[in-house]
Amino acid sequence: MNTYLHSVSLDREKCTGCTTCLRHCPTEAIRVKDGCAVINPDRCIDCGECIRVCPQKAKHVVCSKFSDMEKFKWRIALPAPTLYGQFEELDDIDYCLQGLLDMGFDEVYEVSQAAEIVSEYTRLLLKTEGIKKPVISSACPVIARLIALRFPYLKDNLLPLLPPMEIAAKKAVERALKEHPELKREDIGVCFISPCPAKASYVKNGFGDYKSNVDLVVSISDIYFQLINSMKREITPVPFSRSGVIGISWATSGGEATAIFNDKYLAADGIENVIKMLDQIENGMIPQLEFIELNACTGGCVGGVMTVENPFIAKARLQTLRRYLPVSQNFLDENERYVPTDCFFGEVPHYKPISRLSNNIGESMRMMADIQRLREELPGTDCGSCGAPTCRAFAEDVVKGQASLDACIIKTARSKCEGCKNNNEG
Ligand code: SF4
Ligand code: SF4
């Protein structure tokens, strides 16, 4: 039974069953049944592709609203570095941070600050004996779930560190409890301002045995207009940003990888490219690399579906912002050069690999043979009219008893023709 809580949902009233999302879903999680899309929760990785492509805007993100923060006494904002790329002519991050405080947050902890700490930890881990290389970044939750579902043999290559959002949440809570001893943990609300639905799913589900310290996830698009109104250009903000070039660069593809200060890395973005890359890694068809950064969204987090700005424009703005920043504001002191145990996640979640047809090997092999046989009988045009994305996926649905062979209109028409021919010949 699927117990994973998703953040992508469908409005059945708006769906016209056009099959656009079906063709773009990277895990073949969508079927169209009775004229309406249906998401298979076991296969969905919350990548948001179906939200991006739906012409009817029938798919949407399920996450919190800024007003949900009202229930907390002490409100902490965790802005993703992508947020800074959303505003025209923003030349100082502090305007944005001050704007968050003026909007009603009591405190801000930049995720880019935590990203610089994670970069430091990654550099230390890459020098550790026995770490399985290439190390694959675990910061994009889509990649972690994709590996667990579709590439389980690569699970040990995942960087075993909590993502920057989580490190930021831990540090922000520790700081708030220290500076405000009158507060209890339940008084504090930690709100991540997110570019993508996958981060919302991560928070709902935790990571393996780790429960998130983030209480709510709101989308960048949800707070955008309120924030822009509270960013007062005429008042110079108090300088309190603690981010450098490294932290800000995590918002775009390649930012995390270049921060390892080692040439043996690769960065790929866009879910189709990522899947091709993982296939190649699994088949041992890549050069000797130390680190691989993968981002499900094109361009990295700036391409998330919960942003406002075109990702290429956001990227250009971040490049301008970085020009005035130091490389990092979070290099570790000599006596801190180790990774604290509470910054590791213990166990990659055990999802059932989607390629597994049955828990019984004999039964799986029989089903595989049936799928292959049926596939050869199907037209191979991947027309989608049966409601499955490909003829192979349809064959699998039929063998699993989840679809009827009659749904293939081409095969049904051909069978009728054959019948007519036989009758005429008779
Ligand atoms: S893209 Fe998918 S969700 Fe959107 S209308 Fe078409 S079938 Fe429905
Ligand atoms: S969010 Fe991604 S994986 Fe889930 S149904 Fe949509 S396209 Fe498929």
Short mmCIF file of C-alpha atoms in Angstrom, two decimals, residues 108-254:
data_model
loop_
_atom_site.label_atom_id
_atom_site.label_comp_id
_atom_site.label_asym_id
_atom_site.label_seq_id
_atom_site.Cartn_x
_atom_site.Cartn_y
_atom_site.Cartn_z
CA VAL A 108 14.96 34.51 8.79
CA TYR A 109 17.54 31.79 8.24
CA GLU A 110 18.83 31.67 4.69
CA VAL A 111 18.91 28.24 3.06
CA SER A 112 21.89 29.48 1.03
CA GLN A 113 23.80 29.87 4.30
CA ALA A 114 23.08 26.24 5.15
CA ALA A 115 24.02 25.28 1.57
CA GLU A 116 27.50 26.67 2.16
CA ILE A 117 27.79 24.51 5.27
CA VAL A 118 26.62 21.45 3.28
CA SER A 119 29.23 22.23 0.61
CA GLU A 120 31.90 22.23 3.32
CA TYR A 121 30.64 18.88 4.67
CA THR A 122 30.54 17.43 1.16
CA ARG A 123 34.17 18.36 0.55
CA LEU A 124 35.10 16.62 3.81
CA LEU A 125 33.06 13.51 2.96
CA LEU A 126 34.57 13.20 -0.51
CA LYS A 127 37.94 12.76 1.17
CA THR A 128 36.60 10.02 3.46
CA GLU A 129 37.86 6.53 2.77
CA GLY A 130 35.21 4.05 1.64
CA ILE A 131 32.63 6.54 0.37
CA LYS A 132 31.03 5.12 -2.76
CA LYS A 133 31.84 7.16 -5.86
CA PRO A 134 30.56 8.85 -7.81
CA VAL A 135 28.70 10.47 -4.95
CA ILE A 136 25.28 11.62 -6.17
CA SER A 137 23.79 14.73 -4.60
CA SER A 138 20.69 14.06 -2.48
CA ALA A 139 19.54 17.69 -2.25
CA CYS A 140 16.82 17.41 -4.93
CA PRO A 141 14.15 15.17 -3.34
CA VAL A 142 12.94 14.08 -6.79
CA ILE A 143 16.31 12.47 -7.47
CA ALA A 144 16.37 10.65 -4.14
CA ARG A 145 12.88 9.23 -4.76
CA LEU A 146 13.66 8.42 -8.39
CA ILE A 147 16.74 6.46 -7.32
CA ALA A 148 14.77 4.57 -4.68
CA LEU A 149 11.99 3.70 -7.15
CA ARG A 150 13.83 3.14 -10.37
CA PHE A 151 17.57 2.86 -9.71
CA PRO A 152 17.79 1.11 -6.31
CA TYR A 153 21.33 -0.13 -7.06
CA LEU A 154 22.51 3.48 -6.86
CA LYS A 155 21.12 4.08 -3.36
CA ASP A 156 24.55 3.75 -1.75
CA ASN A 157 25.92 6.48 -4.04
CA LEU A 158 23.56 9.11 -2.59
CA LEU A 159 25.29 11.78 -0.52
CA PRO A 160 24.19 10.79 3.03
CA LEU A 161 23.78 14.42 4.18
CA LEU A 162 20.58 16.23 5.05
CA PRO A 163 19.72 18.86 2.43
CA PRO A 164 20.41 22.58 3.07
CA MET A 165 16.73 23.27 3.84
CA GLU A 166 16.90 20.78 6.71
CA ILE A 167 20.23 21.99 8.09
CA ALA A 168 18.82 25.55 7.95
CA ALA A 169 15.70 24.44 9.86
CA LYS A 170 17.75 22.68 12.56
CA LYS A 171 20.06 25.64 13.06
CA ALA A 172 17.20 28.15 13.04
CA VAL A 173 15.27 26.21 15.70
CA GLU A 174 18.39 25.82 17.87
CA ARG A 175 19.08 29.56 17.60
CA ALA A 176 15.48 30.53 18.40
CA LEU A 177 15.35 28.27 21.48
CA LYS A 178 18.68 29.61 22.70
CA GLU A 179 17.87 33.28 22.17
CA HIS A 180 14.28 32.98 23.39
CA PRO A 181 14.27 30.51 26.30
CA GLU A 182 10.60 31.35 26.95
CA LEU A 183 9.67 29.51 23.70
CA LYS A 184 8.88 25.82 23.43
CA ARG A 185 9.48 23.92 20.18
CA GLU A 186 5.75 23.81 19.46
CA ASP A 187 5.58 27.63 19.64
CA ILE A 188 8.02 27.86 16.72
CA GLY A 189 6.86 27.58 13.12
CA VAL A 190 9.55 26.96 10.51
CA CYS A 191 8.39 27.86 7.03
CA PHE A 192 10.37 26.90 3.93
CA ILE A 193 9.70 29.15 0.93
CA SER A 194 9.94 26.62 -1.84
CA PRO A 195 10.42 26.59 -5.60
CA CYS A 196 9.02 23.06 -6.08
CA PRO A 197 6.42 20.55 -4.82
CA ALA A 198 9.03 17.86 -4.17
CA LYS A 199 10.33 19.82 -1.17
CA ALA A 200 6.78 19.90 0.23
CA SER A 201 6.55 16.11 -0.14
CA TYR A 202 9.94 15.70 1.51
CA VAL A 203 8.71 17.67 4.53
CA LYS A 204 5.47 15.66 4.77
CA ASN A 205 7.25 12.31 4.59
CA GLY A 206 10.63 12.99 6.18
CA PHE A 207 13.60 11.16 4.76
CA GLY A 208 13.95 7.51 5.70
CA ASP A 209 13.93 7.56 9.49
CA TYR A 210 14.40 11.34 9.70
CA LYS A 211 11.49 13.62 10.54
CA SER A 212 11.77 17.11 9.07
CA ASN A 213 12.23 20.16 11.29
CA VAL A 214 10.33 22.25 8.73
CA ASP A 215 6.71 22.76 9.81
CA LEU A 216 5.24 24.30 6.66
CA VAL A 217 6.17 24.69 3.03
CA VAL A 218 4.75 27.62 1.08
CA SER A 219 5.37 28.31 -2.57
CA ILE A 220 7.43 31.23 -3.81
CA SER A 221 4.46 32.16 -5.99
CA ASP A 222 2.16 32.28 -2.93
CA ILE A 223 4.19 34.89 -1.05
CA TYR A 224 5.60 36.74 -4.07
CA PHE A 225 3.20 39.69 -4.27
CA GLN A 226 2.99 40.20 -0.53
CA LEU A 227 6.78 40.14 -0.30
CA ILE A 228 7.31 42.52 -3.20
CA ASN A 229 4.98 44.98 -1.48
CA SER A 230 6.92 44.80 1.77
CA MET A 231 10.34 45.21 0.13
CA LYS A 232 10.82 48.95 0.64
CA ARG A 233 13.43 50.31 -1.73
CA GLU A 234 13.64 53.68 0.00
CA ILE A 235 14.89 52.29 3.34
CA THR A 236 18.37 50.78 3.42
CA PRO A 237 17.99 47.42 5.19
CA VAL A 238 20.14 46.27 8.09
CA PRO A 239 22.85 44.05 6.57
CA PHE A 240 22.32 40.54 7.88
CA SER A 241 22.61 38.17 4.94
CA ARG A 242 25.18 35.43 5.61
CA SER A 243 25.36 34.02 2.08
CA GLY A 244 28.18 34.06 -0.42
CA VAL A 245 28.59 33.04 -4.06
CA ILE A 246 28.53 29.33 -3.18
CA GLY A 247 25.21 29.46 -1.33
CA ILE A 248 23.44 31.55 -3.96
CA SER A 249 24.77 29.31 -6.74
CA TRP A 250 22.91 26.30 -5.34
CA ALA A 251 19.76 27.74 -6.99
CA THR A 252 21.09 26.92 -10.45
CA SER A 253 22.36 23.72 -12.00
CA GLY A 254 26.08 23.21 -11.38
#
